[in-house]
Amino acid sequence: MSGRPHLPSGLVTFLFTDIEGSTRLAQMLGAGYRPVLHEHREVIRRALSEADGVELFTEGDSLFVAFADAAAALAACAEAQRALAAHDWPSPEARPKVRMGLHTGFAEPYGGEYTSPEVHRAARVAAAAHGGQVLCSAATAAHVGLSSAAAPIDPTDPCVEDGPLGHRAWLLDLGLHRLRGFDGFERIFQLVAPGLDRQFPRPRTIDAPAHNLPVQTTRFIGRAVERAAVRDLITRHRLVTVVGAGGAGKTRVAVEAAGEIVERFRDGVWFADLSAVANADLVDVSVAAALGLRPEPGRAVVQTIADHVRDRRLLVLLDTSDAQLPAARRLVARLLAAGSEVAVLATSREPLGLAGEVVWRIPPLSVEAASGGGFSDAVALLVDRASAARGGRPVEPGDIAHLTRVAKALEGLPLALELAAARLRLLSAPQLADRIGDVLGTLDAGSRPSSGSDLSDRHRTMQTAVDWSYRTLDARSARLLRWLSVFASPVDLPAIEWLHDGDPLDPLATLVDKSLLQAEAGATNATYRMLDPIRAYAARLLSEAGEEESARERHVAWCLQAAHDAYLDGEGRPVTLSLYTLDPLADELRAALHWTVTRGSARQGLALAGSLDQWWRERGLVREGRMWLFRLYERVSATGEPVPDAELAAAYHMHSLHAGADGETVEELRFSQRAEAAARRAGDPGLIARILSARGAPLLEMHRTEEAERLARDVIGWSDEQGVAGEALSAVYTLAQLLWRRGDLEEAADLLASARPMENSRPLERGRRTVDMLLGMVALARGDLVAAHDHLIVALRSRMTHGFHLRVCETLNAVAVRCRLADDLETAARLFGAAQSARIRLRCSSGAFGAFWTEQQADLRAAMGDAAFDTAYAAGGALSLEESVALALTIEHPDLMAGSIRFSTVE
């Protein structure tokens, strides 16, 4: 460099340099610092001399140099940084990291120096730089001809020509910043050139943003409750970990919650993403960069971080901590120990496991409609993203039902919903809904990274999202995850113990900790739930591992045992059947049925179907039941698996009952005859009686009344002779209905009274209270409202208590007739409307009394008038089944009504 007599004037480019962390470097090197300092000066001077730079002074580790040519100054700085990197220092730790800052402005030398404010601006630009970085002002960039920040250059591209800064060098626009001591904002540029580091923390300016939270390109939908919960936890605790499965939305919720409380942390909120950190040693470096810190020679990065946060009030948002869990755990412990006002919000698939940690498990998006009638959060997200996927076009109203179905199938998992929305570029909403059963195949097919996407590489597909967690499992935990995929719904510990060899507690805890299972507390015990997208992934691995047959067969065995236990009490004794005990088992039994009709045992499938017989009928699912039976028959035919005649007869009999409930009388009679033939081959009198006693119902539907009565009386007599009278209850009920129809009420009442002990002795029958229902109908025909009320209310309570919903509809109609006879016309109309609405929801026929209900409604309409009847009928139709039963149970007993004989005056 030239001496002071040749100071440039006019437009001058000023350069300041100094060593970042020079004090610590001096402390570390001791006497060795002086030669390093000297060598650093000489290296810089040699590089700058080619650009005619004039060195004005040297003080400590700082140099102040003036240039007449801005481009030459920047090129010389690049050469100086390369020379410093290439120099042979005493040790890697002894290498000085020099920061450089340039500014160009009008200045005239005076007395061998400059007094222009432009000098101070250059010093402030240098102070904003980090070691190894070269920054310049907009004025310098303008004089180089690059103030518009040209597009980034690929330094490996051979077609890139040299610019004003030399070989493949350019300026990167870092945005507007405020420099200390100056008003307004200064646009800062970073020199990018071959051989220079490019990645640095944000510039050290006084207007450094209060946070570095990532800016999202998509709208944040819903999650108001969750966002508020995380925000509240951060304000009350120093360490909060948001835990959830891959794609559950942990990062988005954490960022949104942190963004709402930035003002509570005077020293900022700082986001550090560990998902791309290659090894544990770089975790500290990544967090330091987020805090605007650089590694210092001879000093552990974690110590630099600890010193920085010691007297600060700030929040560190540590994203994807599970990517390097042990290192993240150590760093968080140091952060919390370093400063009492430091808080950490972490996202992870498993807890950090530190003292004082508050673990908040993120739930899926709600799939239930909002209370005000709006979309659920899951549907709202899918609708928003579907509109974006279709170029901003609003979703058609007709597509909402299909998208709701998709959202429920995906159980509100945000990543799955995002991927599903992307498929709408190719598929219509109905097509997507029809394909969503194959979760991985539908969502992951053809997935490719797209520009502008918020999704990281680990979230490009459901497969990669779950892979991230699965790779961290030990062998036992991985096997348990695969085997648990056979369960279709939440299961408890005994079910898992049935499936798993050995004690499952340790691998189960691992799966819960890693968010591959969700533990849900219950009234008596915990259950464990696997989200459907994770289940699909685990099921695929189960098949690939060659374990599917073993796991499925064990699941079928568990289902058969669970269904059997539903009919018993805790000591193994038969109890009154409650269909509510089958409600939580239904999905499991269906999953087991699917295996038996495809690759398993059809005989076991028939047993499973038998356990669901009454549940299918009472839940309005008889068509589903018949579908499974038809598939099981096909499986038996295809495999030739032997099925005992008694079991086949029971299946045909069940099929007959289902066909009758669906109004298919011909099919009902056909399968009843098949059932009889198989039962006779088996030689089982009880089974024969049960099948024949049920045949009266289709005969009545076909108006073959005499034949139905003759059959009923014959079956009752024959079963009594065979000692299986209890198996002929259906014949008793059929005969009682026939007697009621023709007005033989005394005989009907006597018949039913004799049947009551048999009904009470049969756990499968007594919850239905058919005897009380029919006695109530007899009492109505007699005009005995007291007896009718007593019998019908007993039947209604029992049927609702034990889950016989189809029969509840029948009883509501009967109670409506009781109200009509008591002149409570409005309640009668409401109950008729409620019964009809429930019957439609259950997709069932009007039953044996259908014509009678129609006749009674016509009489009621005539008495009330069309308008009043329709209003009350519609009001009843809007009630749920539970509300309808509650209404019926509030009806005053006839003995308590005004004018009752019980309270009349006795002369």
PDB file of N, CA, C and O in Angstrom, residues 641-700:
ATOM      1  N   GLU A 641     -62.893 -74.697   2.869  1.00  0.00           N
ATOM      2  CA  GLU A 641     -62.719 -74.871   4.312  1.00  0.00           C
ATOM      3  C   GLU A 641     -63.967 -75.518   4.909  1.00  0.00           C
ATOM      4  O   GLU A 641     -65.093 -75.046   4.683  1.00  0.00           O
ATOM      5  N   PRO A 642     -63.825 -76.592   5.663  1.00  0.00           N
ATOM      6  CA  PRO A 642     -65.007 -77.230   6.261  1.00  0.00           C
ATOM      7  C   PRO A 642     -65.613 -76.370   7.364  1.00  0.00           C
ATOM      8  O   PRO A 642     -64.904 -75.848   8.221  1.00  0.00           O
ATOM      9  N   VAL A 643     -66.941 -76.214   7.311  1.00  0.00           N
ATOM     10  CA  VAL A 643     -67.670 -75.474   8.339  1.00  0.00           C
ATOM     11  C   VAL A 643     -68.763 -76.393   8.865  1.00  0.00           C
ATOM     12  O   VAL A 643     -69.596 -76.884   8.090  1.00  0.00           O
ATOM     13  N   PRO A 644     -68.810 -76.688  10.153  1.00  0.00           N
ATOM     14  CA  PRO A 644     -69.850 -77.560  10.706  1.00  0.00           C
ATOM     15  C   PRO A 644     -71.253 -77.053  10.376  1.00  0.00           C
ATOM     16  O   PRO A 644     -71.491 -75.837  10.292  1.00  0.00           O
ATOM     17  N   ASP A 645     -72.175 -77.991  10.186  1.00  0.00           N
ATOM     18  CA  ASP A 645     -73.538 -77.612   9.795  1.00  0.00           C
ATOM     19  C   ASP A 645     -74.186 -76.679  10.806  1.00  0.00           C
ATOM     20  O   ASP A 645     -74.944 -75.770  10.441  1.00  0.00           O
ATOM     21  N   ALA A 646     -73.944 -76.900  12.087  1.00  0.00           N
ATOM     22  CA  ALA A 646     -74.563 -76.053  13.107  1.00  0.00           C
ATOM     23  C   ALA A 646     -74.112 -74.593  12.946  1.00  0.00           C
ATOM     24  O   ALA A 646     -74.920 -73.660  13.071  1.00  0.00           O
ATOM     25  N   GLU A 647     -72.830 -74.406  12.667  1.00  0.00           N
ATOM     26  CA  GLU A 647     -72.313 -73.044  12.491  1.00  0.00           C
ATOM     27  C   GLU A 647     -72.848 -72.422  11.203  1.00  0.00           C
ATOM     28  O   GLU A 647     -73.152 -71.232  11.154  1.00  0.00           O
ATOM     29  N   LEU A 648     -72.962 -73.240  10.169  1.00  0.00           N
ATOM     30  CA  LEU A 648     -73.512 -72.732   8.915  1.00  0.00           C
ATOM     31  C   LEU A 648     -74.987 -72.376   9.076  1.00  0.00           C
ATOM     32  O   LEU A 648     -75.459 -71.357   8.559  1.00  0.00           O
ATOM     33  N   ALA A 649     -75.719 -73.198   9.835  1.00  0.00           N
ATOM     34  CA  ALA A 649     -77.132 -72.917  10.086  1.00  0.00           C
ATOM     35  C   ALA A 649     -77.300 -71.608  10.840  1.00  0.00           C
ATOM     36  O   ALA A 649     -78.198 -70.798  10.535  1.00  0.00           O
ATOM     37  N   ALA A 650     -76.427 -71.357  11.838  1.00  0.00           N
ATOM     38  CA  ALA A 650     -76.496 -70.106  12.597  1.00  0.00           C
ATOM     39  C   ALA A 650     -76.240 -68.901  11.688  1.00  0.00           C
ATOM     40  O   ALA A 650     -76.893 -67.859  11.816  1.00  0.00           O
ATOM     41  N   ALA A 651     -75.296 -69.052  10.751  1.00  0.00           N
ATOM     42  CA  ALA A 651     -74.999 -67.955   9.828  1.00  0.00           C
ATOM     43  C   ALA A 651     -76.177 -67.682   8.903  1.00  0.00           C
ATOM     44  O   ALA A 651     -76.554 -66.521   8.669  1.00  0.00           O
ATOM     45  N   TYR A 652     -76.782 -68.750   8.357  1.00  0.00           N
ATOM     46  CA  TYR A 652     -77.935 -68.572   7.473  1.00  0.00           C
ATOM     47  C   TYR A 652     -79.111 -67.948   8.223  1.00  0.00           C
ATOM     48  O   TYR A 652     -79.854 -67.113   7.686  1.00  0.00           O
ATOM     49  N   HIS A 653     -79.296 -68.382   9.475  1.00  0.00           N
ATOM     50  CA  HIS A 653     -80.380 -67.821  10.284  1.00  0.00           C
ATOM     51  C   HIS A 653     -80.149 -66.324  10.511  1.00  0.00           C
ATOM     52  O   HIS A 653     -81.087 -65.516  10.388  1.00  0.00           O
ATOM     53  N   MET A 654     -78.913 -65.945  10.828  1.00  0.00           N
ATOM     54  CA  MET A 654     -78.588 -64.532  11.005  1.00  0.00           C
ATOM     55  C   MET A 654     -78.859 -63.768   9.715  1.00  0.00           C
ATOM     56  O   MET A 654     -79.431 -62.668   9.724  1.00  0.00           O
ATOM     57  N   HIS A 655     -78.469 -64.339   8.589  1.00  0.00           N
ATOM     58  CA  HIS A 655     -78.695 -63.695   7.294  1.00  0.00           C
ATOM     59  C   HIS A 655     -80.191 -63.485   7.069  1.00  0.00           C
ATOM     60  O   HIS A 655     -80.613 -62.429   6.584  1.00  0.00           O
ATOM     61  N   SER A 656     -80.981 -64.471   7.422  1.00  0.00           N
ATOM     62  CA  SER A 656     -82.430 -64.361   7.262  1.00  0.00           C
ATOM     63  C   SER A 656     -82.988 -63.192   8.070  1.00  0.00           C
ATOM     64  O   SER A 656     -83.792 -62.396   7.574  1.00  0.00           O
ATOM     65  N   LEU A 657     -82.541 -63.057   9.316  1.00  0.00           N
ATOM     66  CA  LEU A 657     -83.006 -61.957  10.160  1.00  0.00           C
ATOM     67  C   LEU A 657     -82.585 -60.597   9.595  1.00  0.00           C
ATOM     68  O   LEU A 657     -83.353 -59.624   9.650  1.00  0.00           O
ATOM     69  N   HIS A 658     -81.391 -60.507   9.055  1.00  0.00           N
ATOM     70  CA  HIS A 658     -80.914 -59.254   8.483  1.00  0.00           C
ATOM     71  C   HIS A 658     -81.711 -58.884   7.244  1.00  0.00           C
ATOM     72  O   HIS A 658     -82.036 -57.709   7.022  1.00  0.00           O
ATOM     73  N   ALA A 659     -82.000 -59.871   6.424  1.00  0.00           N
ATOM     74  CA  ALA A 659     -82.798 -59.595   5.230  1.00  0.00           C
ATOM     75  C   ALA A 659     -84.188 -59.090   5.616  1.00  0.00           C
ATOM     76  O   ALA A 659     -84.728 -58.156   5.012  1.00  0.00           O
ATOM     77  N   GLY A 660     -84.769 -59.702   6.652  1.00  0.00           N
ATOM     78  CA  GLY A 660     -86.082 -59.259   7.100  1.00  0.00           C
ATOM     79  C   GLY A 660     -86.060 -57.841   7.625  1.00  0.00           C
ATOM     80  O   GLY A 660     -86.971 -57.043   7.351  1.00  0.00           O
ATOM     81  N   ALA A 661     -85.017 -57.499   8.384  1.00  0.00           N
ATOM     82  CA  ALA A 661     -84.912 -56.133   8.906  1.00  0.00           C
ATOM     83  C   ALA A 661     -84.748 -55.114   7.790  1.00  0.00           C
ATOM     84  O   ALA A 661     -85.083 -53.941   7.959  1.00  0.00           O
ATOM     85  N   ASP A 662     -84.221 -55.570   6.644  1.00  0.00           N
ATOM     86  CA  ASP A 662     -84.029 -54.678   5.501  1.00  0.00           C
ATOM     87  C   ASP A 662     -85.220 -54.699   4.549  1.00  0.00           C
ATOM     88  O   ASP A 662     -85.168 -54.113   3.467  1.00  0.00           O
ATOM     89  N   GLY A 663     -86.303 -55.416   4.929  1.00  0.00           N
ATOM     90  CA  GLY A 663     -87.498 -55.464   4.096  1.00  0.00           C
ATOM     91  C   GLY A 663     -87.402 -56.428   2.933  1.00  0.00           C
ATOM     92  O   GLY A 663     -88.261 -56.414   2.047  1.00  0.00           O
ATOM     93  N   GLU A 664     -86.393 -57.287   2.929  1.00  0.00           N
ATOM     94  CA  GLU A 664     -86.213 -58.256   1.841  1.00  0.00           C
ATOM     95  C   GLU A 664     -86.844 -59.585   2.277  1.00  0.00           C
ATOM     96  O   GLU A 664     -86.170 -60.533   2.681  1.00  0.00           O
ATOM     97  N   THR A 665     -88.169 -59.660   2.151  1.00  0.00           N
ATOM     98  CA  THR A 665     -88.898 -60.808   2.694  1.00  0.00           C
ATOM     99  C   THR A 665     -88.570 -62.108   1.974  1.00  0.00           C
ATOM    100  O   THR A 665     -88.427 -63.164   2.600  1.00  0.00           O
ATOM    101  N   VAL A 666     -88.458 -62.072   0.657  1.00  0.00           N
ATOM    102  CA  VAL A 666     -88.165 -63.288  -0.104  1.00  0.00           C
ATOM    103  C   VAL A 666     -86.802 -63.852   0.289  1.00  0.00           C
ATOM    104  O   VAL A 666     -86.640 -65.054   0.513  1.00  0.00           O
ATOM    105  N   GLU A 667     -85.803 -62.950   0.378  1.00  0.00           N
ATOM    106  CA  GLU A 667     -84.464 -63.383   0.787  1.00  0.00           C
ATOM    107  C   GLU A 667     -84.490 -63.901   2.214  1.00  0.00           C
ATOM    108  O   GLU A 667     -83.813 -64.894   2.546  1.00  0.00           O
ATOM    109  N   GLU A 668     -85.286 -63.266   3.055  1.00  0.00           N
ATOM    110  CA  GLU A 668     -85.393 -63.701   4.446  1.00  0.00           C
ATOM    111  C   GLU A 668     -85.900 -65.139   4.507  1.00  0.00           C
ATOM    112  O   GLU A 668     -85.338 -65.997   5.218  1.00  0.00           O
ATOM    113  N   LEU A 669     -86.947 -65.446   3.753  1.00  0.00           N
ATOM    114  CA  LEU A 669     -87.524 -66.780   3.777  1.00  0.00           C
ATOM    115  C   LEU A 669     -86.570 -67.813   3.173  1.00  0.00           C
ATOM    116  O   LEU A 669     -86.431 -68.931   3.684  1.00  0.00           O
ATOM    117  N   ARG A 670     -85.877 -67.429   2.093  1.00  0.00           N
ATOM    118  CA  ARG A 670     -84.950 -68.352   1.440  1.00  0.00           C
ATOM    119  C   ARG A 670     -83.833 -68.783   2.385  1.00  0.00           C
ATOM    120  O   ARG A 670     -83.513 -69.978   2.498  1.00  0.00           O
ATOM    121  N   PHE A 671     -83.235 -67.834   3.085  1.00  0.00           N
ATOM    122  CA  PHE A 671     -82.132 -68.186   3.981  1.00  0.00           C
ATOM    123  C   PHE A 671     -82.634 -68.876   5.252  1.00  0.00           C
ATOM    124  O   PHE A 671     -81.898 -69.650   5.870  1.00  0.00           O
ATOM    125  N   SER A 672     -83.886 -68.603   5.632  1.00  0.00           N
ATOM    126  CA  SER A 672     -84.458 -69.339   6.750  1.00  0.00           C
ATOM    127  C   SER A 672     -84.574 -70.817   6.400  1.00  0.00           C
ATOM    128  O   SER A 672     -84.303 -71.707   7.236  1.00  0.00           O
ATOM    129  N   GLN A 673     -84.968 -71.105   5.176  1.00  0.00           N
ATOM    130  CA  GLN A 673     -85.082 -72.509   4.734  1.00  0.00           C
ATOM    131  C   GLN A 673     -83.702 -73.167   4.659  1.00  0.00           C
ATOM    132  O   GLN A 673     -83.541 -74.335   5.033  1.00  0.00           O
ATOM    133  N   ARG A 674     -82.691 -72.440   4.198  1.00  0.00           N
ATOM    134  CA  ARG A 674     -81.327 -72.978   4.182  1.00  0.00           C
ATOM    135  C   ARG A 674     -80.843 -73.260   5.596  1.00  0.00           C
ATOM    136  O   ARG A 674     -80.201 -74.278   5.856  1.00  0.00           O
ATOM    137  N   ALA A 675     -81.172 -72.350   6.494  1.00  0.00           N
ATOM    138  CA  ALA A 675     -80.758 -72.528   7.880  1.00  0.00           C
ATOM    139  C   ALA A 675     -81.414 -73.768   8.485  1.00  0.00           C
ATOM    140  O   ALA A 675     -80.768 -74.556   9.204  1.00  0.00           O
ATOM    141  N   GLU A 676     -82.705 -73.968   8.185  1.00  0.00           N
ATOM    142  CA  GLU A 676     -83.410 -75.140   8.710  1.00  0.00           C
ATOM    143  C   GLU A 676     -82.763 -76.432   8.216  1.00  0.00           C
ATOM    144  O   GLU A 676     -82.547 -77.387   8.991  1.00  0.00           O
ATOM    145  N   ALA A 677     -82.426 -76.471   6.909  1.00  0.00           N
ATOM    146  CA  ALA A 677     -81.821 -77.676   6.346  1.00  0.00           C
ATOM    147  C   ALA A 677     -80.494 -77.989   7.029  1.00  0.00           C
ATOM    148  O   ALA A 677     -80.215 -79.151   7.374  1.00  0.00           O
ATOM    149  N   ALA A 678     -79.666 -76.977   7.230  1.00  0.00           N
ATOM    150  CA  ALA A 678     -78.371 -77.196   7.875  1.00  0.00           C
ATOM    151  C   ALA A 678     -78.549 -77.601   9.325  1.00  0.00           C
ATOM    152  O   ALA A 678     -77.819 -78.466   9.851  1.00  0.00           O
ATOM    153  N   ALA A 679     -79.520 -76.999  10.014  1.00  0.00           N
ATOM    154  CA  ALA A 679     -79.753 -77.336  11.424  1.00  0.00           C
ATOM    155  C   ALA A 679     -80.243 -78.771  11.571  1.00  0.00           C
ATOM    156  O   ALA A 679     -79.887 -79.475  12.518  1.00  0.00           O
ATOM    157  N   ARG A 680     -81.067 -79.227  10.627  1.00  0.00           N
ATOM    158  CA  ARG A 680     -81.560 -80.603  10.702  1.00  0.00           C
ATOM    159  C   ARG A 680     -80.418 -81.582  10.434  1.00  0.00           C
ATOM    160  O   ARG A 680     -80.357 -82.665  11.044  1.00  0.00           O
ATOM    161  N   ARG A 681     -79.490 -81.199   9.525  1.00  0.00           N
ATOM    162  CA  ARG A 681     -78.331 -82.067   9.319  1.00  0.00           C
ATOM    163  C   ARG A 681     -77.487 -82.156  10.589  1.00  0.00           C
ATOM    164  O   ARG A 681     -76.898 -83.191  10.901  1.00  0.00           O
ATOM    165  N   ALA A 682     -77.436 -81.023  11.324  1.00  0.00           N
ATOM    166  CA  ALA A 682     -76.660 -81.003  12.562  1.00  0.00           C
ATOM    167  C   ALA A 682     -77.372 -81.724  13.692  1.00  0.00           C
ATOM    168  O   ALA A 682     -76.743 -82.115  14.690  1.00  0.00           O
ATOM    169  N   GLY A 683     -78.731 -81.870  13.556  1.00  0.00           N
ATOM    170  CA  GLY A 683     -79.494 -82.559  14.593  1.00  0.00           C
ATOM    171  C   GLY A 683     -79.563 -81.796  15.894  1.00  0.00           C
ATOM    172  O   GLY A 683     -79.576 -82.398  16.973  1.00  0.00           O
ATOM    173  N   ASP A 684     -79.657 -80.467  15.822  1.00  0.00           N
ATOM    174  CA  ASP A 684     -79.680 -79.628  17.029  1.00  0.00           C
ATOM    175  C   ASP A 684     -81.101 -79.112  17.233  1.00  0.00           C
ATOM    176  O   ASP A 684     -81.543 -78.192  16.519  1.00  0.00           O
ATOM    177  N   PRO A 685     -81.871 -79.667  18.185  1.00  0.00           N
ATOM    178  CA  PRO A 685     -83.265 -79.245  18.377  1.00  0.00           C
ATOM    179  C   PRO A 685     -83.395 -77.762  18.720  1.00  0.00           C
ATOM    180  O   PRO A 685     -84.314 -77.080  18.239  1.00  0.00           O
ATOM    181  N   GLY A 686     -82.514 -77.276  19.583  1.00  0.00           N
ATOM    182  CA  GLY A 686     -82.600 -75.866  19.964  1.00  0.00           C
ATOM    183  C   GLY A 686     -82.399 -74.943  18.777  1.00  0.00           C
ATOM    184  O   GLY A 686     -83.100 -73.938  18.625  1.00  0.00           O
ATOM    185  N   LEU A 687     -81.447 -75.276  17.923  1.00  0.00           N
ATOM    186  CA  LEU A 687     -81.189 -74.464  16.748  1.00  0.00           C
ATOM    187  C   LEU A 687     -82.362 -74.538  15.779  1.00  0.00           C
ATOM    188  O   LEU A 687     -82.774 -73.525  15.194  1.00  0.00           O
ATOM    189  N   ILE A 688     -82.924 -75.740  15.603  1.00  0.00           N
ATOM    190  CA  ILE A 688     -84.094 -75.894  14.725  1.00  0.00           C
ATOM    191  C   ILE A 688     -85.244 -75.038  15.239  1.00  0.00           C
ATOM    192  O   ILE A 688     -85.915 -74.332  14.478  1.00  0.00           O
ATOM    193  N   ALA A 689     -85.486 -75.096  16.545  1.00  0.00           N
ATOM    194  CA  ALA A 689     -86.583 -74.322  17.134  1.00  0.00           C
ATOM    195  C   ALA A 689     -86.369 -72.825  16.933  1.00  0.00           C
ATOM    196  O   ALA A 689     -87.316 -72.084  16.609  1.00  0.00           O
ATOM    197  N   ARG A 690     -85.156 -72.387  17.149  1.00  0.00           N
ATOM    198  CA  ARG A 690     -84.868 -70.957  17.005  1.00  0.00           C
ATOM    199  C   ARG A 690     -85.096 -70.488  15.567  1.00  0.00           C
ATOM    200  O   ARG A 690     -85.621 -69.398  15.335  1.00  0.00           O
ATOM    201  N   ILE A 691     -84.714 -71.303  14.593  1.00  0.00           N
ATOM    202  CA  ILE A 691     -84.863 -70.927  13.189  1.00  0.00           C
ATOM    203  C   ILE A 691     -86.335 -70.924  12.791  1.00  0.00           C
ATOM    204  O   ILE A 691     -86.823 -69.973  12.165  1.00  0.00           O
ATOM    205  N   LEU A 692     -87.044 -71.974  13.154  1.00  0.00           N
ATOM    206  CA  LEU A 692     -88.456 -72.053  12.765  1.00  0.00           C
ATOM    207  C   LEU A 692     -89.299 -71.001  13.466  1.00  0.00           C
ATOM    208  O   LEU A 692     -90.272 -70.475  12.895  1.00  0.00           O
ATOM    209  N   SER A 693     -88.957 -70.680  14.712  1.00  0.00           N
ATOM    210  CA  SER A 693     -89.762 -69.702  15.449  1.00  0.00           C
ATOM    211  C   SER A 693     -89.662 -68.313  14.835  1.00  0.00           C
ATOM    212  O   SER A 693     -90.566 -67.490  15.003  1.00  0.00           O
ATOM    213  N   ALA A 694     -88.563 -68.041  14.114  1.00  0.00           N
ATOM    214  CA  ALA A 694     -88.398 -66.730  13.486  1.00  0.00           C
ATOM    215  C   ALA A 694     -89.043 -66.653  12.114  1.00  0.00           C
ATOM    216  O   ALA A 694     -89.118 -65.570  11.532  1.00  0.00           O
ATOM    217  N   ARG A 695     -89.517 -67.811  11.589  1.00  0.00           N
ATOM    218  CA  ARG A 695     -90.064 -67.803  10.233  1.00  0.00           C
ATOM    219  C   ARG A 695     -91.455 -67.191  10.167  1.00  0.00           C
ATOM    220  O   ARG A 695     -91.939 -66.823   9.089  1.00  0.00           O
ATOM    221  N   GLY A 696     -92.088 -67.059  11.279  1.00  0.00           N
ATOM    222  CA  GLY A 696     -93.423 -66.470  11.258  1.00  0.00           C
ATOM    223  C   GLY A 696     -93.417 -65.031  10.780  1.00  0.00           C
ATOM    224  O   GLY A 696     -94.376 -64.570  10.150  1.00  0.00           O
ATOM    225  N   ALA A 697     -92.346 -64.280  11.062  1.00  0.00           N
ATOM    226  CA  ALA A 697     -92.292 -62.866  10.682  1.00  0.00           C
ATOM    227  C   ALA A 697     -92.402 -62.673   9.165  1.00  0.00           C
ATOM    228  O   ALA A 697     -93.237 -61.886   8.698  1.00  0.00           O
ATOM    229  N   PRO A 698     -91.585 -63.372   8.332  1.00  0.00           N
ATOM    230  CA  PRO A 698     -91.746 -63.174   6.890  1.00  0.00           C
ATOM    231  C   PRO A 698     -93.099 -63.665   6.376  1.00  0.00           C
ATOM    232  O   PRO A 698     -93.641 -63.103   5.413  1.00  0.00           O
ATOM    233  N   LEU A 699     -93.656 -64.686   7.005  1.00  0.00           N
ATOM    234  CA  LEU A 699     -94.977 -65.159   6.576  1.00  0.00           C
ATOM    235  C   LEU A 699     -96.036 -64.092   6.822  1.00  0.00           C
ATOM    236  O   LEU A 699     -96.941 -63.880   5.999  1.00  0.00           O
ATOM    237  N   LEU A 700     -95.914 -63.394   7.960  1.00  0.00           N
ATOM    238  CA  LEU A 700     -96.851 -62.300   8.232  1.00  0.00           C
ATOM    239  C   LEU A 700     -96.696 -61.176   7.210  1.00  0.00           C
ATOM    240  O   LEU A 700     -97.678 -60.598   6.739  1.00  0.00           O
TER     241      LEU A 700
END
